[in-house]
Short mmCIF file of C-alpha atoms and ligand atoms in Angstrom, two decimals:
data_model
loop_
_atom_site.label_atom_id
_atom_site.label_comp_id
_atom_site.label_asym_id
_atom_site.label_seq_id
_atom_site.Cartn_x
_atom_site.Cartn_y
_atom_site.Cartn_z
CA MET A 1 59.22 10.79 93.31
CA ARG A 2 55.65 9.77 94.33
CA GLN A 3 54.21 12.88 96.57
CA SER A 4 52.79 11.27 99.54
CA LYS A 5 56.28 9.39 100.50
CA LEU A 6 58.13 12.98 99.98
CA PHE A 7 58.45 14.11 103.88
CA THR A 8 58.11 17.58 103.01
CA ARG A 9 55.20 19.44 102.06
CA THR A 10 53.83 22.43 101.44
CA LYS A 11 52.69 25.38 103.07
CA LYS A 12 50.28 27.87 103.01
CA GLU A 13 52.31 30.52 105.18
CA ALA A 14 55.76 30.95 105.26
CA PRO A 15 57.51 32.32 108.44
CA SER A 16 56.40 35.79 109.54
CA ASP A 17 60.22 37.65 109.31
CA GLU A 18 60.54 36.44 105.81
CA VAL A 19 60.58 39.04 104.03
CA SER A 20 61.91 37.68 100.94
CA LYS A 21 59.60 36.43 97.46
CA ASN A 22 62.07 33.65 96.93
CA ALA A 23 62.38 32.59 100.42
CA GLU A 24 58.59 32.46 101.17
CA LEU A 25 57.79 30.91 97.96
CA LEU A 26 60.95 28.26 98.41
CA ILE A 27 60.09 27.90 102.26
CA ARG A 28 56.03 27.42 101.61
CA GLY A 29 56.84 24.40 98.68
CA GLY A 30 59.52 22.80 100.80
CA PHE A 31 63.26 23.42 98.87
CA ILE A 32 64.14 24.43 101.91
CA TYR A 33 64.19 25.18 105.23
CA LYS A 34 65.18 28.50 107.54
CA GLU A 35 67.06 28.15 110.34
CA MET A 36 67.95 31.53 110.61
CA ALA A 37 67.99 34.64 109.19
CA GLY A 38 70.89 34.35 105.83
CA VAL A 39 71.24 30.68 106.31
CA TYR A 40 68.94 28.00 104.97
CA SER A 41 68.99 23.86 104.79
CA PHE A 42 68.37 22.35 101.31
CA LEU A 43 65.62 19.94 101.22
CA PRO A 44 65.29 17.17 98.72
CA LEU A 45 63.01 19.14 95.76
CA GLY A 46 65.46 22.30 96.68
CA LEU A 47 68.70 19.88 96.28
CA ARG A 48 68.10 18.47 93.06
CA VAL A 49 67.59 22.49 91.94
CA ILE A 50 70.85 22.97 93.41
CA GLU A 51 71.97 19.79 91.74
CA LYS A 52 70.96 21.01 87.91
CA ILE A 53 72.58 24.42 88.40
CA GLU A 54 75.54 22.52 89.42
CA ASN A 55 75.62 20.27 86.77
CA ILE A 56 74.92 23.78 84.23
CA ILE A 57 78.30 24.94 85.79
CA ARG A 58 80.22 22.14 85.27
CA GLU A 59 79.63 21.25 81.62
CA GLU A 60 80.48 24.92 80.94
CA MET A 61 83.88 25.25 82.96
CA ASP A 62 84.90 21.65 81.90
CA ALA A 63 84.46 22.56 78.53
CA ILE A 64 86.74 25.60 78.85
CA GLY A 65 89.33 23.26 80.27
CA GLY A 66 88.61 24.16 83.73
CA GLN A 67 89.89 20.92 86.12
CA GLU A 68 87.20 20.57 89.26
CA MET A 69 88.36 19.81 92.70
CA LYS A 70 87.76 20.43 96.19
CA THR A 71 89.47 23.15 98.46
CA THR A 72 88.68 22.62 102.29
CA VAL A 73 86.52 25.27 104.36
CA PHE A 74 88.93 25.43 107.24
CA GLN A 75 91.50 28.46 106.07
CA ASN A 76 95.14 28.54 107.96
CA LYS A 77 95.51 31.87 109.13
CA GLU A 78 99.68 31.49 107.88
CA ILE A 79 98.48 31.67 104.66
CA TRP A 80 96.12 34.80 105.31
CA GLU A 81 98.71 36.77 106.70
CA LYS A 82 100.12 36.99 103.39
CA SER A 83 98.37 38.34 101.51
CA ASN A 84 97.19 41.24 104.23
CA ARG A 85 93.80 39.54 104.49
CA TRP A 86 93.31 37.70 107.61
CA ASP A 87 92.85 41.00 109.83
CA ASP A 88 89.47 41.56 110.42
CA GLU A 89 89.92 45.37 110.35
CA VAL A 90 91.07 44.78 107.02
CA VAL A 91 88.15 42.14 105.57
CA ASP A 92 85.64 42.19 107.75
CA VAL A 93 82.74 39.15 106.77
CA TRP A 94 85.26 36.85 108.52
CA PHE A 95 83.58 34.17 110.74
CA LYS A 96 86.47 32.22 112.96
CA THR A 97 87.22 30.12 115.63
CA LYS A 98 89.32 28.83 117.38
CA LEU A 99 91.48 25.44 117.72
CA LYS A 100 91.40 23.29 121.41
CA SER A 101 94.84 23.20 120.47
CA GLY A 102 95.36 26.58 120.16
CA GLY A 103 95.56 28.97 117.65
CA GLU A 104 92.15 30.28 115.35
CA ILE A 105 91.14 29.53 111.91
CA GLY A 106 89.07 30.49 109.77
CA LEU A 107 86.00 29.77 107.77
CA SER A 108 86.13 30.06 103.51
CA PHE A 109 84.76 33.69 102.94
CA THR A 110 86.63 33.65 99.49
CA ASN A 111 89.53 31.59 97.86
CA GLU A 112 92.14 32.75 96.52
CA GLU A 113 94.45 32.60 98.90
CA ALA A 114 93.90 28.87 99.26
CA TYR A 115 94.15 28.62 95.28
CA SER A 116 97.39 30.69 95.42
CA ASN A 117 98.92 28.68 97.85
CA ILE A 118 98.50 25.47 96.65
CA LEU A 119 99.23 26.30 92.48
CA LYS A 120 102.35 27.46 94.11
CA GLN A 121 103.53 23.76 94.54
CA TYR A 122 102.87 22.68 91.36
CA ILE A 123 103.40 25.61 89.02
CA SER A 124 107.39 26.06 88.55
CA SER A 125 108.08 26.26 84.67
CA TYR A 126 105.78 27.85 81.65
CA LYS A 127 104.98 23.92 80.48
CA ASP A 128 103.13 24.17 83.35
CA LEU A 129 100.51 27.25 82.75
CA PRO A 130 98.21 27.84 81.65
CA VAL A 131 95.52 25.90 84.50
CA TYR A 132 92.34 26.81 85.52
CA PRO A 133 91.31 25.03 88.88
CA TYR A 134 87.89 25.27 90.36
CA ASP A 135 85.66 24.23 92.56
CA PHE A 136 82.29 24.38 94.30
CA LYS A 137 81.62 25.33 97.90
CA GLU A 138 80.33 26.33 101.05
CA ILE A 139 81.16 30.05 101.55
CA PHE A 140 80.53 32.18 104.87
CA ARG A 141 80.24 35.87 104.97
CA ASN A 142 79.33 37.27 108.63
CA GLU A 143 77.05 39.51 105.73
CA VAL A 144 75.30 42.80 107.63
CA ARG A 145 71.96 42.58 105.83
CA SER A 146 69.76 39.44 104.82
CA LYS A 147 66.93 40.08 103.64
CA SER A 148 67.09 38.35 100.30
CA GLY A 149 66.72 35.23 100.85
CA ILE A 150 68.51 32.02 99.76
CA MET A 151 70.46 35.52 97.77
CA ARG A 152 71.85 36.63 100.43
CA GLY A 153 72.89 34.45 102.85
CA ARG A 154 75.66 34.15 105.27
CA GLU A 155 76.23 30.83 104.32
CA PHE A 156 76.54 29.66 100.69
CA TYR A 157 77.34 27.37 97.64
CA TRP A 158 79.50 28.72 95.19
CA LYS A 159 81.97 27.75 92.56
CA ALA A 160 84.76 29.60 92.35
CA LEU A 161 86.88 29.01 89.30
CA TYR A 162 90.49 30.56 89.13
CA SER A 163 93.26 31.33 86.32
CA PHE A 164 96.65 31.25 86.41
CA SER A 165 98.30 32.19 83.10
CA LYS A 166 101.82 33.25 81.66
CA ASP A 167 100.69 37.15 80.05
CA GLU A 168 98.14 39.24 80.14
CA LYS A 169 97.61 38.08 76.30
CA GLU A 170 96.75 34.54 77.60
CA HIS A 171 94.92 35.87 80.29
CA ASN A 172 92.64 38.09 78.29
CA GLU A 173 91.90 35.06 76.18
CA PHE A 174 90.59 32.72 78.94
CA TYR A 175 88.27 35.54 80.33
CA GLU A 176 86.84 36.47 77.08
CA LYS A 177 85.59 32.17 77.33
CA ALA A 178 84.79 32.32 80.28
CA LYS A 179 82.55 35.31 79.56
CA MET A 180 80.88 33.12 77.27
CA ALA A 181 80.20 30.43 79.27
CA TYR A 182 78.91 32.43 81.97
CA GLN A 183 76.14 33.80 79.49
CA ASN A 184 75.56 30.32 78.32
CA ILE A 185 75.28 29.24 82.03
CA PHE A 186 72.57 32.00 82.48
CA LYS A 187 70.54 31.40 79.52
CA ARG A 188 70.22 27.59 80.05
CA ALA A 189 69.39 28.30 83.18
CA GLY A 190 66.87 30.24 82.13
CA ILE A 191 67.53 34.07 83.06
CA GLY A 192 69.27 34.58 79.13
CA HIS A 193 66.96 36.88 78.35
CA LEU A 194 67.10 39.15 82.03
CA THR A 195 71.05 38.86 82.49
CA TYR A 196 73.07 41.28 81.41
CA LEU A 197 77.10 42.06 80.91
CA THR A 198 77.32 44.56 83.35
CA PHE A 199 80.90 46.75 83.55
CA ALA A 200 82.19 47.05 87.22
CA THR A 201 84.58 48.25 89.64
CA GLY A 202 88.26 47.28 87.91
CA GLY A 203 90.22 44.43 89.32
CA SER A 204 94.11 44.72 89.68
CA PHE A 205 95.31 45.55 86.03
CA SER A 206 92.51 45.63 83.80
CA LYS A 207 89.53 48.61 83.83
CA PHE A 208 86.92 47.12 85.30
CA SER A 209 85.64 44.15 86.34
CA HIS A 210 82.64 42.07 84.94
CA GLU A 211 79.08 41.42 86.30
CA PHE A 212 76.35 39.25 85.42
CA GLN A 213 73.25 41.61 86.31
CA THR A 214 69.73 39.68 86.17
CA VAL A 215 66.81 42.79 86.38
CA SER A 216 65.01 42.16 88.45
CA SER A 217 62.77 44.37 90.99
CA VAL A 218 64.72 43.47 94.05
CA GLY A 219 68.01 43.32 93.63
CA GLU A 220 70.12 45.54 95.57
CA ASP A 221 72.60 46.87 92.52
CA THR A 222 72.13 49.75 90.15
CA ILE A 223 72.78 49.32 86.57
CA TYR A 224 72.45 51.32 83.80
CA LEU A 225 71.19 49.72 80.72
CA ASP A 226 71.87 49.86 76.87
CA GLU A 227 69.53 47.51 75.73
CA ASN A 228 70.79 47.59 71.87
CA SER A 229 74.18 46.58 72.72
CA GLY A 230 72.78 44.07 75.58
CA ILE A 231 76.11 45.77 77.79
CA ALA A 232 74.89 48.04 80.73
CA VAL A 233 77.08 49.97 83.29
CA ASN A 234 77.29 49.59 87.02
CA LYS A 235 76.19 53.10 89.21
CA GLU A 236 79.51 52.58 91.22
CA VAL A 237 81.39 53.37 87.62
CA LEU A 238 79.05 55.52 85.71
CA ASN A 239 80.97 58.51 84.54
CA ASP A 240 81.03 60.76 81.41
CA GLU A 241 84.75 59.34 80.51
CA VAL A 242 83.40 55.66 80.91
CA LEU A 243 80.59 56.06 79.27
CA GLU A 244 82.87 57.47 76.62
CA SER A 245 85.54 54.90 76.68
CA LEU A 246 82.55 52.35 76.14
CA ASN A 247 80.73 54.13 73.48
CA LEU A 248 77.91 54.24 75.51
CA LYS A 249 75.48 57.46 75.42
CA ARG A 250 73.56 58.50 78.61
CA GLU A 251 70.38 59.33 77.43
CA ASN A 252 69.61 55.69 75.68
CA LEU A 253 70.89 54.01 78.99
CA VAL A 254 68.25 52.69 81.09
CA GLU A 255 68.48 52.58 84.94
CA GLN A 256 67.45 49.19 86.65
CA LYS A 257 67.44 47.44 89.81
CA ALA A 258 69.30 44.19 89.35
CA VAL A 259 71.20 41.26 91.37
CA GLU A 260 74.67 40.61 90.65
CA VAL A 261 74.37 36.96 89.63
CA GLY A 262 78.12 35.92 89.14
CA ASN A 263 81.09 37.86 88.41
CA ILE A 264 84.85 37.76 86.92
CA PHE A 265 87.78 39.60 87.54
CA SER A 266 91.76 40.07 86.16
CA LEU A 267 93.67 40.23 89.33
CA GLY A 268 96.72 40.41 87.74
CA THR A 269 99.77 40.07 90.15
CA LYS A 270 97.67 40.90 93.48
CA PHE A 271 97.95 37.22 94.73
CA SER A 272 101.20 35.93 92.93
CA GLU A 273 103.13 38.74 94.12
CA PRO A 274 102.25 38.18 98.14
CA PHE A 275 102.72 33.98 97.21
CA ASP A 276 105.67 34.32 95.50
CA LEU A 277 103.71 32.30 92.15
CA LYS A 278 106.65 32.72 90.09
CA TYR A 279 107.16 30.34 86.53
CA LYS A 280 110.30 30.19 84.38
CA ASN A 281 109.61 31.25 80.45
CA GLU A 282 111.75 29.71 77.83
CA ASN A 283 114.76 32.19 78.57
CA GLY A 284 114.52 31.08 82.27
CA GLU A 285 113.51 34.12 83.31
CA ASP A 286 111.19 34.61 86.49
CA ARG A 287 108.01 35.23 86.11
CA LEU A 288 104.87 36.28 87.95
CA VAL A 289 101.91 34.58 86.98
CA ILE A 290 98.62 36.42 86.07
CA MET A 291 95.62 35.77 87.64
CA GLY A 292 91.80 36.30 87.40
CA SER A 293 88.93 35.13 89.25
CA TYR A 294 85.17 33.72 88.44
CA GLY A 295 82.67 33.24 90.42
CA ILE A 296 78.45 31.96 90.42
CA GLY A 297 76.43 31.57 93.96
CA LEU A 298 74.23 29.03 93.32
CA GLY A 299 72.00 29.53 95.54
CA ARG A 300 71.52 33.62 94.45
CA LEU A 301 71.18 32.21 90.78
CA MET A 302 68.72 29.62 92.22
CA GLY A 303 66.73 32.58 93.54
CA THR A 304 67.39 34.41 91.03
CA VAL A 305 65.54 32.43 89.20
CA VAL A 306 62.16 32.18 91.67
CA GLU A 307 62.07 36.26 91.65
CA ALA A 308 62.25 36.49 87.70
CA LEU A 309 59.92 34.20 86.89
CA ALA A 310 57.14 33.37 89.30
CA ASP A 311 53.39 34.34 89.09
CA ASP A 312 51.36 35.09 91.48
CA LYS A 313 50.64 31.12 92.18
CA GLY A 314 54.00 30.52 92.97
CA ILE A 315 57.61 29.35 91.12
CA ILE A 316 57.67 28.56 87.31
CA TRP A 317 60.72 26.44 86.73
CA PRO A 318 63.04 26.25 83.40
CA GLU A 319 62.60 22.70 82.26
CA SER A 320 66.81 22.74 82.40
CA ILE A 321 66.75 23.40 86.38
CA ALA A 322 63.09 22.16 87.86
CA PRO A 323 63.52 18.97 89.84
CA TYR A 324 61.08 17.45 88.06
CA LYS A 325 59.87 17.30 84.06
CA VAL A 326 56.38 17.12 84.91
CA HIS A 327 54.12 16.87 87.75
CA LEU A 328 51.67 14.01 87.22
CA LEU A 329 48.17 14.08 89.74
CA LEU A 330 45.81 11.87 90.41
CA LEU A 331 42.54 13.44 91.40
CA GLY A 332 39.52 11.74 93.10
CA ASP A 333 39.69 8.09 94.63
CA ASP A 334 38.27 6.21 91.80
CA GLU A 335 39.49 2.70 91.39
CA ASN A 336 39.78 2.98 87.53
CA VAL A 337 41.26 6.70 88.08
CA LYS A 338 44.14 5.45 89.90
CA ASN A 339 45.44 2.24 87.96
CA GLU A 340 45.50 4.26 84.85
CA ALA A 341 47.39 7.24 86.67
CA GLU A 342 49.96 4.40 88.49
CA LYS A 343 49.88 3.20 84.53
CA VAL A 344 51.15 6.71 83.26
CA TYR A 345 53.03 6.91 86.09
CA GLU A 346 55.04 3.75 85.46
CA SER A 347 55.18 4.60 81.72
CA LEU A 348 56.91 7.80 83.00
CA LEU A 349 59.80 5.84 84.85
CA LYS A 350 60.13 3.53 81.91
CA ASN A 351 61.07 6.61 80.10
CA LYS A 352 63.15 8.40 81.80
CA ILE A 353 61.24 11.33 82.46
CA GLU A 354 61.43 13.09 85.75
CA VAL A 355 58.48 13.12 86.73
CA ILE A 356 56.80 13.89 90.68
CA PHE A 357 52.71 11.90 91.34
CA ASP A 358 50.42 13.26 93.39
CA ASP A 359 48.61 9.97 94.89
CA ARG A 360 48.06 11.56 97.96
CA ILE A 361 44.41 10.19 98.36
CA GLY A 362 41.94 12.57 100.43
CA VAL A 363 43.30 15.69 99.25
CA SER A 364 41.36 17.81 97.07
CA PRO A 365 41.88 18.24 93.35
CA GLY A 366 41.55 22.61 94.24
CA GLU A 367 44.49 21.52 96.89
CA LYS A 368 46.91 19.48 94.22
CA PHE A 369 46.10 22.46 91.55
CA ALA A 370 47.44 25.08 93.73
CA ASP A 371 50.61 22.64 95.20
CA ALA A 372 51.24 21.99 91.38
CA ASP A 373 51.66 25.77 91.19
CA LEU A 374 53.08 26.25 94.13
CA LEU A 375 55.70 23.78 92.79
CA GLY A 376 56.20 25.29 89.15
CA MET A 377 56.72 21.67 87.80
CA PRO A 378 57.22 22.61 84.09
CA TYR A 379 54.28 20.10 82.40
CA ARG A 380 51.09 19.52 84.58
CA ALA A 381 49.67 16.06 83.67
CA VAL A 382 46.30 15.31 85.09
CA VAL A 383 44.44 11.63 85.10
CA SER A 384 40.43 12.06 86.09
CA SER A 385 37.55 10.54 85.27
CA ARG A 386 36.85 13.45 83.07
CA SER A 387 40.33 13.32 81.38
CA MET A 388 39.61 9.43 81.15
CA LYS A 389 36.05 9.83 79.17
CA GLU A 390 38.73 10.99 76.66
CA ASN A 391 40.36 8.99 76.81
CA GLY A 392 43.76 10.40 77.74
CA ILE A 393 45.82 12.73 79.87
CA GLU A 394 44.66 16.25 80.35
CA ILE A 395 48.28 18.32 79.81
CA LYS A 396 49.31 21.70 79.91
CA LYS A 397 52.54 24.03 80.99
CA ARG A 398 52.98 25.55 83.95
CA ASN A 399 52.59 29.20 82.17
CA GLU A 400 49.99 27.85 80.05
CA GLU A 401 46.30 28.76 81.21
CA LYS A 402 44.26 25.50 79.33
CA GLY A 403 45.42 22.36 78.84
CA LYS A 404 44.45 19.44 76.32
CA VAL A 405 43.51 15.67 76.94
CA ILE A 406 46.17 14.01 74.87
CA SER A 407 46.85 9.88 74.67
CA LEU A 408 49.36 8.60 76.73
CA ASP A 409 52.19 7.79 73.52
CA GLU A 410 51.31 10.96 72.98
CA LEU A 411 52.45 12.66 76.51
CA LEU A 412 55.61 10.16 75.79
CA ILE A 413 56.53 11.66 72.91
CA LEU A 414 55.71 15.01 73.71
CA LEU A 415 57.78 14.99 77.43
CA LYS A 416 60.81 13.31 75.77
CA SER A 417 61.35 15.50 72.00
CA ASN A 418 62.26 18.30 73.99
CA ALA A 419 64.67 16.54 77.17
P1 ATP B 1 77.40 41.39 96.03
O1 ATP B 1 77.96 42.81 96.09
O2 ATP B 1 76.56 40.58 96.41
O3 ATP B 1 77.85 41.17 98.21
P2 ATP B 1 80.48 39.80 95.81
O4 ATP B 1 80.65 40.99 94.59
O5 ATP B 1 80.83 40.36 97.62
O6 ATP B 1 78.57 40.00 96.16
P3 ATP B 1 81.49 37.95 95.12
O7 ATP B 1 82.28 37.82 96.02
O8 ATP B 1 82.67 38.83 93.74
O9 ATP B 1 80.60 38.03 95.58
O10 ATP B 1 80.84 36.95 94.61
C1 ATP B 1 80.66 35.61 93.56
C2 ATP B 1 79.53 35.72 93.77
O11 ATP B 1 78.69 34.61 94.90
C3 ATP B 1 78.51 36.84 93.90
O12 ATP B 1 78.41 36.72 92.12
C4 ATP B 1 77.44 35.70 93.77
O13 ATP B 1 77.00 35.38 92.85
C5 ATP B 1 77.63 35.38 95.14
N1 ATP B 1 77.53 35.62 96.63
C6 ATP B 1 77.86 35.95 96.63
N2 ATP B 1 77.56 36.85 98.08
C7 ATP B 1 76.39 36.18 98.25
C8 ATP B 1 75.54 35.71 98.95
N3 ATP B 1 75.74 36.42 100.65
N4 ATP B 1 75.09 35.22 99.26
C9 ATP B 1 75.01 34.14 98.31
N5 ATP B 1 75.21 34.60 97.05
C10 ATP B 1 76.45 35.07 97.61
MG1 MG B 2 81.01 41.52 93.09
#
């Protein structure tokens, strides 16, 4: 990608009504555009990050048997009445709208009903179970607060997987696999070291649900963390009995603010009952399906990475989700330097290294450095008359103070080696 062709530009300031660091940096960098409070469009750079996060999640879900599909945003009133969740008195985050032909539809705020209804058409025998369908989807919630940038949107993009199992044992086996998959996702996205498995208020039939909480001063949740075991307890369930059951000691726990980047729930028969979602077991007897739900907000995860890893100059992307691996900078307007930078750019492309090339003419080195820091690619490679005097390219990582000059061959080896 040539920066001279990118339609977005960096900005010195974010909108004055934006209070969160993640949105401020992402807007200034041209990753997202703020449409209104809690509603953001994803621009080319931002979409690349979301797509990388999506691919990590997809790989981890497929690895535990997930089957990807795509459910509709428009929701049928009759289906939600079965579980008694259509009423605005029961669910206060609904967005709904009227059809010209009469009647009302809702916009998805979650997916249990849609999945239960679809799977009911396909599950009838023990041979049909277990199954683990999932999708990536826009979700709409009329949230009261939306001051956390893309970490709490009124419209947001999530992955939700639902498990359909024959019995508690089969459910628990999958639930443990999902826990591991979630830990892999946060590790791969670069915040594993800050993210803790957290015991939270229970779903149906299990004492707890599990949240994945990333320690951050801007988190809306409070957790109590046991650094030895890496386990945390959400403040909402903290009491003596709970601590005892988890073998935790109050005096070993540290209070932290944290962001819930994902959560997993045992649903038991909460939805299979109202949807009459049953199968026949090997003896021909009817049994209710046991369900679980497994969610992650992709925007929330992206915003959390920005909050947790940025420095005072800008964003620092982990390689796994960076829009581009390397930011190549051409400094000055000398013809030889320009030709050399073009040559380096072509070589990087040929070697399939993801590169954004700041080929802009008439932009000062200071501005280019500041942009590279704000945009946060993992590596910065500079071609200038100075680097050419040393017959090479100055390379440094985003979080390193000083770079070193290396040859083009060395640059290719370095950037390909940790692909
Ligand atoms: P919270 O308690 O933060 O409101 P929740 O418990 O209502 O979240 P779930 O319904 O469990 O959220 O949704 C699953 C995941 O979706 C969450 O773990 C989070 O990553 C993400 N998520 C929830 N609400 C939002 C939102 N408004 N904006 C962005 N992501 C969200
Ligand atoms: Mg939750």
